[in-house]
Short mmCIF file of C-alpha atoms and ligand atoms in Angstrom, two decimals:
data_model
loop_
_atom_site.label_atom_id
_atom_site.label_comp_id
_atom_site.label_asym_id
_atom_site.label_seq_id
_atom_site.Cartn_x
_atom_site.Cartn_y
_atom_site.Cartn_z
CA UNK A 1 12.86 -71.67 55.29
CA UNK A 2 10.86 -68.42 56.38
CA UNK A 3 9.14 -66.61 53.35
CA UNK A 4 6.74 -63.57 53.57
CA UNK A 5 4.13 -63.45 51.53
CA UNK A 6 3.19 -59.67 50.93
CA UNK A 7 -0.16 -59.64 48.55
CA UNK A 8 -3.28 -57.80 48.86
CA UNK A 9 -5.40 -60.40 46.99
CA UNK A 10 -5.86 -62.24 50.08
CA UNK A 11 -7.06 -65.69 48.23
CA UNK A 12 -3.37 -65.73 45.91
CA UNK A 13 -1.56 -65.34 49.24
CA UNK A 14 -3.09 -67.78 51.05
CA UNK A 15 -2.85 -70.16 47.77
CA UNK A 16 0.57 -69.40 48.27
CA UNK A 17 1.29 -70.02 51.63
CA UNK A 18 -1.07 -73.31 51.54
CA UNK A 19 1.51 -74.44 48.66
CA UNK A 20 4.70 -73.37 49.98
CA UNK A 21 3.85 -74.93 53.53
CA UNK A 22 3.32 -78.45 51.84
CA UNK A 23 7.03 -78.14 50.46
CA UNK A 24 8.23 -77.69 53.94
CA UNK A 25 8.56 -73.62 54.22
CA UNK A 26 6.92 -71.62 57.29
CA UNK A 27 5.30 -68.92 55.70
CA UNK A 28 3.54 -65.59 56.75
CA UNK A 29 1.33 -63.28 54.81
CA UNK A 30 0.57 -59.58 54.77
CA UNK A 31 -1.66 -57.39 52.72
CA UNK A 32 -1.33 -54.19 52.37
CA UNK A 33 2.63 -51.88 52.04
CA UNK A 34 2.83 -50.90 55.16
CA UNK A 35 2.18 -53.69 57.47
CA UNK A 36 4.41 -55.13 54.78
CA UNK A 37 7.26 -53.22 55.28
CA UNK A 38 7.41 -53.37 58.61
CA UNK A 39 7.94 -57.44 58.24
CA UNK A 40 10.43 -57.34 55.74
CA UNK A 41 13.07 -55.52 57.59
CA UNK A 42 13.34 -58.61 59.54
CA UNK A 43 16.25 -60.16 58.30
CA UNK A 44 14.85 -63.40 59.63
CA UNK A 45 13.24 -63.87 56.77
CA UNK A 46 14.67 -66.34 53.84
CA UNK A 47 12.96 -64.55 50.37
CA UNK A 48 10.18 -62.12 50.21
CA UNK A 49 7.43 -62.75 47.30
CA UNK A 50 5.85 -59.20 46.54
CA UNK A 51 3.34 -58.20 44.80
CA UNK A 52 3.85 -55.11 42.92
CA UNK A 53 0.57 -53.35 43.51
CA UNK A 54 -0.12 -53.11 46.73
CA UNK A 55 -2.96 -50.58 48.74
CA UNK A 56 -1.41 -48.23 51.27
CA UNK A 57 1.41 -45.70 51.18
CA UNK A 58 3.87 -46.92 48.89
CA UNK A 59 3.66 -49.43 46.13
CA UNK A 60 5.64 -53.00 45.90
CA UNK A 61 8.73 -51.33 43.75
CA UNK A 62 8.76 -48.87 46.50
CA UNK A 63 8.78 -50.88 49.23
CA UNK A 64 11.66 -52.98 47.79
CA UNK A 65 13.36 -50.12 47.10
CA UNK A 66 13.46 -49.09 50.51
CA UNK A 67 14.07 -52.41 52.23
CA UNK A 68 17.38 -52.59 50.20
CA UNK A 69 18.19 -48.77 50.72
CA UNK A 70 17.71 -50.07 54.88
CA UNK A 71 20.62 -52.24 54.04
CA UNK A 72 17.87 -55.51 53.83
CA UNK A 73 19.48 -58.60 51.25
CA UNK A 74 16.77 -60.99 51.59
CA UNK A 75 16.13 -61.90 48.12
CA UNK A 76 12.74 -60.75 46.58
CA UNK A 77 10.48 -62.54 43.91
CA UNK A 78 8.17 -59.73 42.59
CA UNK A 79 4.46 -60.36 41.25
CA UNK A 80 2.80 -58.26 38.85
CA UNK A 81 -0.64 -58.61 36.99
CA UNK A 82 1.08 -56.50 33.98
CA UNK A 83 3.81 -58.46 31.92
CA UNK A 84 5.96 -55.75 29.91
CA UNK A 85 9.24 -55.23 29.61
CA UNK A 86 9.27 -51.84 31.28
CA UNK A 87 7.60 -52.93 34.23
CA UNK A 88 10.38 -55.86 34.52
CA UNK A 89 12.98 -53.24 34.31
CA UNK A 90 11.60 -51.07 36.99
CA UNK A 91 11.24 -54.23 39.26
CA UNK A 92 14.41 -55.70 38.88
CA UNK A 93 16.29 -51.84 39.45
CA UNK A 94 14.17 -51.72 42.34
CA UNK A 95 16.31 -54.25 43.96
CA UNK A 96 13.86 -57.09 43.07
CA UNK A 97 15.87 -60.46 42.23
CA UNK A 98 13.06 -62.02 40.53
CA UNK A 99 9.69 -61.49 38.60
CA UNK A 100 6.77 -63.62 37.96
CA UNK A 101 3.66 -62.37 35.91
CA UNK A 102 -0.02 -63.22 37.02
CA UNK A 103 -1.42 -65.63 36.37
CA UNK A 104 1.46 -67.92 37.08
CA UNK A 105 0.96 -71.71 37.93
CA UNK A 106 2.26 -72.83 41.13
CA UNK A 107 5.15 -75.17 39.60
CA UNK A 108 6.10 -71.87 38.07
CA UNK A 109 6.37 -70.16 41.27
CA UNK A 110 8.12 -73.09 43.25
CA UNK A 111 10.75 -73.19 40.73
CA UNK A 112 11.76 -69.58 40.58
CA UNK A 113 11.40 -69.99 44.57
CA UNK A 114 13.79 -72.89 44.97
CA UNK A 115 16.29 -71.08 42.82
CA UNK A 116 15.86 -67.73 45.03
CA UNK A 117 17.11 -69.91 48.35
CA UNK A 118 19.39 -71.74 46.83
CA UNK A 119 21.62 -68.42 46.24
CA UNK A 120 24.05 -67.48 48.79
CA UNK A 121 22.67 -65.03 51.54
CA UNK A 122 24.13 -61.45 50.69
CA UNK A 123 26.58 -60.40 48.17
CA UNK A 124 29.75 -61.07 50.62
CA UNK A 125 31.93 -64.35 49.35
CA UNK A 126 29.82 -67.39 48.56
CA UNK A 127 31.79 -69.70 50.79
CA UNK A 128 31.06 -69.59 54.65
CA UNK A 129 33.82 -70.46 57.07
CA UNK A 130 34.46 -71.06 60.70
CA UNK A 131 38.01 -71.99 62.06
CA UNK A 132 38.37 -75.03 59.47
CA UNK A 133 35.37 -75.54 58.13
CA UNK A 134 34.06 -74.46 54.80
CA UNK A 135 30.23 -74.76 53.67
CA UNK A 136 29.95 -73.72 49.93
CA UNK A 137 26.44 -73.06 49.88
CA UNK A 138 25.58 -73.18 46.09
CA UNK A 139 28.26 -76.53 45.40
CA UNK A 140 26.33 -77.77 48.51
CA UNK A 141 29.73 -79.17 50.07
CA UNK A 142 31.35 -79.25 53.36
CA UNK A 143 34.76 -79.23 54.23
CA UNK A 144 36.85 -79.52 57.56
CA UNK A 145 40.62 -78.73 57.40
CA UNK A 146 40.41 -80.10 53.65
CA UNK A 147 38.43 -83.27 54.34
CA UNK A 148 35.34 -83.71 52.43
CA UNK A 149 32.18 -84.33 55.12
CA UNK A 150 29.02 -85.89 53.93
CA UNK A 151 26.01 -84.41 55.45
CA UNK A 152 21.74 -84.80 55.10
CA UNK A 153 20.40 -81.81 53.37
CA UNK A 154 18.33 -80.93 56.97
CA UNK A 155 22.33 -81.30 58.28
CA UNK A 156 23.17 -78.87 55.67
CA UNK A 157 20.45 -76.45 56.53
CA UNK A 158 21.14 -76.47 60.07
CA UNK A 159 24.88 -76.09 59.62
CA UNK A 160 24.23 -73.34 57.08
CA UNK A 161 21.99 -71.28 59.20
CA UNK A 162 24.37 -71.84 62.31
CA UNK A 163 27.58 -70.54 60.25
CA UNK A 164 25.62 -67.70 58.99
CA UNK A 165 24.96 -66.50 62.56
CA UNK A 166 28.09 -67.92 64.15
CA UNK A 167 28.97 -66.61 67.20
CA UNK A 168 25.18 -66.34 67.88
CA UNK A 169 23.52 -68.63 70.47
CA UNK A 170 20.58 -69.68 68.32
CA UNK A 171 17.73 -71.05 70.20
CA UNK A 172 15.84 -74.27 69.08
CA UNK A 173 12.90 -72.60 67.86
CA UNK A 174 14.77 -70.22 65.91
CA UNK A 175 16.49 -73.54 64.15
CA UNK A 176 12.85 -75.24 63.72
CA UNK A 177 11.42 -72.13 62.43
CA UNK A 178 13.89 -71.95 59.27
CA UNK A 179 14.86 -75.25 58.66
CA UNK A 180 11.57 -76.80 59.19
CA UNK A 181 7.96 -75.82 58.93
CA UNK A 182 7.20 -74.32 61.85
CA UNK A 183 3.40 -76.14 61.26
CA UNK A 184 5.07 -79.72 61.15
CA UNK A 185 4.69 -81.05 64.46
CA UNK A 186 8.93 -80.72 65.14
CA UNK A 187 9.85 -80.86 68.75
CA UNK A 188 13.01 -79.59 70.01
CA UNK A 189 14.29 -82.93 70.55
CA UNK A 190 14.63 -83.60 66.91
CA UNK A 191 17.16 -80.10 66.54
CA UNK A 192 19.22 -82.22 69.48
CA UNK A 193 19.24 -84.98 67.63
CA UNK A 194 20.23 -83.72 64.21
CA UNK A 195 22.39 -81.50 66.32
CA UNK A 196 24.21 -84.66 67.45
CA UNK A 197 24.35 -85.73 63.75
CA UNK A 198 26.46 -82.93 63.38
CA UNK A 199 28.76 -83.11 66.18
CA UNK A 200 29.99 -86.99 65.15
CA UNK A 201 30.56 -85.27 61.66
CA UNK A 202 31.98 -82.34 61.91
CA UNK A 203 33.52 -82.31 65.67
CA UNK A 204 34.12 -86.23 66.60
CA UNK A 205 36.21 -87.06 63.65
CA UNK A 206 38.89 -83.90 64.32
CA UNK A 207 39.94 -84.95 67.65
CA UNK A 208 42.95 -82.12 67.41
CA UNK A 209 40.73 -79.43 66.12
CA UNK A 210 38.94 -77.59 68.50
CA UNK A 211 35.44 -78.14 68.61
CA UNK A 212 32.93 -75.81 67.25
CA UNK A 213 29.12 -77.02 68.37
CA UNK A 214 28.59 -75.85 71.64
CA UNK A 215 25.45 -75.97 73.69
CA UNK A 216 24.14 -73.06 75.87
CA UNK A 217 22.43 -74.99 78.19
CA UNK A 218 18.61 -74.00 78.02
CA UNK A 219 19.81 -71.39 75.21
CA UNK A 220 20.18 -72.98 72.20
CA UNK A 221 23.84 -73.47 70.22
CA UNK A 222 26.40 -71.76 69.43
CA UNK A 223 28.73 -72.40 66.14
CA UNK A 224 32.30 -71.21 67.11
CA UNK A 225 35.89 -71.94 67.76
CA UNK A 226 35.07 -71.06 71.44
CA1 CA B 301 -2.17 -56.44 44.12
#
Protein backbone atom coordinates (compact mmCIF):
# COMPACT_ATOMS: atom_id res chain seq x y z
CA UNK A 1 0.00 0.00 0.00
CA UNK A 2 1.05 3.80 -0.43
CA UNK A 3 1.17 5.73 2.98
CA UNK A 4 2.40 9.37 3.51
CA UNK A 5 4.15 10.09 6.23
CA UNK A 6 3.59 13.90 7.10
CA UNK A 7 5.94 14.72 10.37
CA UNK A 8 8.25 17.46 11.02
CA UNK A 9 10.49 15.47 13.42
CA UNK A 10 12.37 14.20 10.59
CA UNK A 11 14.06 11.11 12.70
CA UNK A 12 10.10 9.70 13.82
CA UNK A 13 9.27 9.84 10.10
CA UNK A 14 11.95 8.20 8.81
CA UNK A 15 11.60 5.54 11.86
CA UNK A 16 8.40 5.24 10.37
CA UNK A 17 8.89 4.78 6.95
CA UNK A 18 12.07 2.39 7.71
CA UNK A 19 9.30 0.22 9.69
CA UNK A 20 6.45 0.38 7.48
CA UNK A 21 8.72 -0.46 4.34
CA UNK A 22 9.88 -3.80 6.09
CA UNK A 23 6.04 -4.80 6.31
CA UNK A 24 5.78 -4.39 2.63
CA UNK A 25 4.23 -0.62 2.29
CA UNK A 26 5.91 2.10 -0.15
CA UNK A 27 6.04 4.99 1.87
CA UNK A 28 6.84 8.78 1.41
CA UNK A 29 7.54 11.46 3.93
CA UNK A 30 7.00 15.18 4.21
CA UNK A 31 7.73 17.74 6.85
CA UNK A 32 6.29 20.63 7.10
CA UNK A 33 1.86 21.54 6.25
CA UNK A 34 2.23 22.73 3.22
CA UNK A 35 4.39 20.53 1.19
CA UNK A 36 2.08 18.20 3.09
CA UNK A 37 -0.98 19.17 1.78
CA UNK A 38 -0.13 19.33 -1.45
CA UNK A 39 0.62 15.27 -1.28
CA UNK A 40 -2.36 14.34 0.37
CA UNK A 41 -4.82 15.43 -2.17
CA UNK A 42 -3.51 12.63 -4.13
CA UNK A 43 -5.98 10.13 -3.82
CA UNK A 44 -3.28 7.64 -4.69
CA UNK A 45 -2.47 7.40 -1.49
CA UNK A 46 -3.78 4.32 0.88
CA UNK A 47 -3.79 6.19 4.71
CA UNK A 48 -2.11 9.34 5.70
CA UNK A 49 -0.24 9.30 9.29
CA UNK A 50 -0.18 13.06 10.51
CA UNK A 51 1.27 14.61 12.92
CA UNK A 52 -0.72 17.18 14.58
CA UNK A 53 1.82 19.92 15.00
CA UNK A 54 3.27 20.70 12.13
CA UNK A 55 5.57 24.18 11.07
CA UNK A 56 4.10 26.17 8.20
CA UNK A 57 0.71 27.68 7.47
CA UNK A 58 -1.75 25.53 8.92
CA UNK A 59 -1.52 22.94 11.60
CA UNK A 60 -2.20 18.92 11.21
CA UNK A 61 -6.14 19.32 12.35
CA UNK A 62 -6.21 21.92 9.74
CA UNK A 63 -4.80 20.29 7.11
CA UNK A 64 -7.11 17.26 7.62
CA UNK A 65 -9.77 19.37 7.79
CA UNK A 66 -9.25 20.66 4.51
CA UNK A 67 -8.24 17.51 2.66
CA UNK A 68 -11.74 16.10 3.62
CA UNK A 69 -13.57 19.51 2.91
CA UNK A 70 -11.55 18.86 -0.93
CA UNK A 71 -13.71 15.82 -1.00
CA UNK A 72 -10.21 13.56 -0.01
CA UNK A 73 -11.37 9.88 1.96
CA UNK A 74 -8.05 8.49 2.42
CA UNK A 75 -8.14 7.49 5.93
CA UNK A 76 -5.88 9.46 8.41
CA UNK A 77 -4.00 8.20 11.62
CA UNK A 78 -3.21 11.44 13.59
CA UNK A 79 -0.03 11.86 15.96
CA UNK A 80 0.12 14.12 18.76
CA UNK A 81 2.82 14.66 21.56
CA UNK A 82 -0.27 15.81 23.93
CA UNK A 83 -2.67 12.90 25.08
CA UNK A 84 -6.06 14.59 26.37
CA UNK A 85 -9.27 14.04 25.69
CA UNK A 86 -9.94 17.39 24.10
CA UNK A 87 -7.25 17.19 21.78
CA UNK A 88 -8.72 13.59 20.65
CA UNK A 89 -11.98 15.24 20.10
CA UNK A 90 -10.71 17.98 17.96
CA UNK A 91 -8.71 15.35 15.88
CA UNK A 92 -11.20 12.93 15.29
CA UNK A 93 -13.99 16.05 14.21
CA UNK A 94 -11.32 17.12 12.08
CA UNK A 95 -11.97 14.23 9.89
CA UNK A 96 -9.08 12.21 11.45
CA UNK A 97 -10.03 8.32 11.64
CA UNK A 98 -7.45 7.55 14.09
CA UNK A 99 -5.12 8.90 16.93
CA UNK A 100 -1.97 7.72 18.40
CA UNK A 101 -0.14 9.67 21.28
CA UNK A 102 3.77 10.11 21.32
CA UNK A 103 5.64 8.21 22.34
CA UNK A 104 3.98 5.22 20.80
CA UNK A 105 5.91 1.88 20.11
CA UNK A 106 6.00 0.74 16.67
CA UNK A 107 3.73 -2.52 17.25
CA UNK A 108 1.36 0.15 18.45
CA UNK A 109 1.46 2.01 15.33
CA UNK A 110 1.39 -1.10 12.90
CA UNK A 111 -1.65 -2.27 14.51
CA UNK A 112 -3.80 0.81 14.39
CA UNK A 113 -2.22 0.94 10.68
CA UNK A 114 -3.32 -2.49 9.57
CA UNK A 115 -6.77 -1.78 10.89
CA UNK A 116 -6.86 1.74 8.93
CA UNK A 117 -6.35 -0.37 5.37
CA UNK A 118 -8.23 -2.97 6.13
CA UNK A 119 -11.49 -0.58 6.05
CA UNK A 120 -13.29 -0.18 2.90
CA UNK A 121 -12.06 2.84 0.70
CA UNK A 122 -14.80 5.69 1.09
CA UNK A 123 -18.05 5.66 2.78
CA UNK A 124 -20.01 4.29 -0.50
CA UNK A 125 -21.27 0.39 0.04
CA UNK A 126 -18.58 -1.91 1.41
CA UNK A 127 -18.99 -4.48 -1.32
CA UNK A 128 -17.28 -3.75 -4.79
CA UNK A 129 -18.81 -5.19 -7.93
CA UNK A 130 -18.18 -5.58 -11.59
CA UNK A 131 -20.70 -7.43 -13.95
CA UNK A 132 -20.76 -10.68 -11.59
CA UNK A 133 -18.26 -10.36 -9.42
CA UNK A 134 -18.36 -9.28 -5.85
CA UNK A 135 -15.12 -8.48 -3.64
CA UNK A 136 -16.25 -7.80 0.03
CA UNK A 137 -13.31 -6.09 1.12
CA UNK A 138 -13.55 -6.33 4.99
CA UNK A 139 -15.07 -10.38 4.83
CA UNK A 140 -12.05 -10.65 2.43
CA UNK A 141 -14.24 -12.86 -0.07
CA UNK A 142 -14.75 -13.11 -3.70
CA UNK A 143 -17.59 -14.06 -5.54
CA UNK A 144 -18.45 -14.64 -9.34
CA UNK A 145 -22.16 -15.08 -10.31
CA UNK A 146 -22.57 -16.69 -6.67
CA UNK A 147 -19.55 -19.00 -6.76
CA UNK A 148 -17.15 -18.66 -4.02
CA UNK A 149 -13.35 -17.99 -5.66
CA UNK A 150 -10.32 -18.60 -3.58
CA UNK A 151 -7.65 -16.11 -4.14
CA UNK A 152 -3.77 -15.19 -2.53
CA UNK A 153 -4.02 -12.13 -0.46
CA UNK A 154 -1.44 -10.28 -3.28
CA UNK A 155 -4.56 -11.73 -5.72
CA UNK A 156 -6.84 -9.97 -3.47
CA UNK A 157 -4.94 -6.75 -3.47
CA UNK A 158 -4.56 -6.62 -7.05
CA UNK A 159 -8.20 -7.47 -7.73
CA UNK A 160 -9.21 -4.93 -5.10
CA UNK A 161 -7.27 -2.08 -6.45
CA UNK A 162 -8.37 -3.02 -10.13
CA UNK A 163 -12.26 -3.00 -9.11
CA UNK A 164 -11.78 0.17 -7.31
CA UNK A 165 -10.58 1.86 -10.51
CA UNK A 166 -12.49 -0.28 -12.97
CA UNK A 167 -12.87 0.99 -16.14
CA UNK A 168 -9.34 2.50 -15.66
CA UNK A 169 -6.37 1.11 -17.65
CA UNK A 170 -3.97 0.81 -14.73
CA UNK A 171 -0.43 0.59 -15.68
CA UNK A 172 2.01 -1.98 -14.07
CA UNK A 173 3.78 0.39 -12.02
CA UNK A 174 0.78 1.86 -10.70
CA UNK A 175 -0.18 -1.99 -9.55
CA UNK A 176 3.53 -2.51 -8.07
CA UNK A 177 3.45 0.74 -6.39
CA UNK A 178 0.28 -0.18 -4.11
CA UNK A 179 0.31 -3.66 -3.83
CA UNK A 180 3.94 -4.05 -3.37
CA UNK A 181 6.80 -2.03 -2.05
CA UNK A 182 7.82 -0.08 -4.59
CA UNK A 183 11.67 -0.68 -2.91
CA UNK A 184 11.31 -4.59 -3.33
CA UNK A 185 13.01 -5.39 -6.38
CA UNK A 186 9.27 -6.33 -8.29
CA UNK A 187 9.49 -6.38 -12.01
CA UNK A 188 6.57 -6.03 -14.14
CA UNK A 189 6.65 -9.53 -15.06
CA UNK A 190 5.56 -10.64 -11.69
CA UNK A 191 2.02 -8.16 -12.07
CA UNK A 192 1.67 -10.49 -15.50
CA UNK A 193 2.04 -13.31 -13.75
CA UNK A 194 -0.22 -12.77 -10.77
CA UNK A 195 -2.31 -11.12 -13.42
CA UNK A 196 -2.60 -14.56 -15.05
CA UNK A 197 -3.41 -16.00 -11.58
CA UNK A 198 -6.33 -14.04 -11.83
CA UNK A 199 -7.57 -14.64 -15.19
CA UNK A 200 -7.69 -18.80 -14.59
CA UNK A 201 -9.75 -17.70 -11.42
CA UNK A 202 -11.92 -15.35 -12.06
CA UNK A 203 -12.26 -15.42 -16.11
CA UNK A 204 -11.27 -19.21 -17.20
CA UNK A 205 -13.71 -20.95 -15.01
CA UNK A 206 -16.97 -18.73 -16.43
CA UNK A 207 -16.65 -19.70 -19.93
CA UNK A 208 -20.36 -17.99 -20.58
CA UNK A 209 -19.60 -14.89 -18.67
CA UNK A 210 -17.92 -12.35 -20.40
CA UNK A 211 -14.55 -11.77 -19.46
CA UNK A 212 -13.42 -8.92 -17.41
CA UNK A 213 -9.27 -8.77 -17.35
CA UNK A 214 -8.26 -7.17 -20.32
CA UNK A 215 -4.82 -6.09 -21.33
CA UNK A 216 -3.98 -2.72 -23.01
CA UNK A 217 -1.15 -3.77 -24.72
CA UNK A 218 1.93 -1.67 -23.43
CA UNK A 219 -0.79 0.14 -21.09
CA UNK A 220 -1.45 -1.79 -18.33
CA UNK A 221 -5.15 -3.59 -17.53
CA UNK A 222 -8.24 -2.85 -17.53
CA UNK A 223 -11.05 -4.51 -15.08
CA UNK A 224 -14.40 -4.40 -17.07
CA UNK A 225 -17.22 -6.14 -18.76
CA UNK A 226 -15.74 -4.67 -22.02
CA1 LIG B 1 5.47 17.92 15.21
Amino acid sequence: MRILVIEDEVKIASAIKRGLALHGHAVDTVHDADTGYSYAVDPDYDLIILDRMLPGSIDGTELCQKIRDEGVHTPVLMLTARGTIGDKVEGLNSGADDYLVKPFSFDELTARVRALLRRPKATTGTILKTGTLELDPVGYTVTRNGTAIKLSHKEFQVLEYLMHHAGQIIPKETLIAHVWNEEADVLPNTVEVYIGYLRAKIDRPFADEKPLIHTARGFGYRLGEK
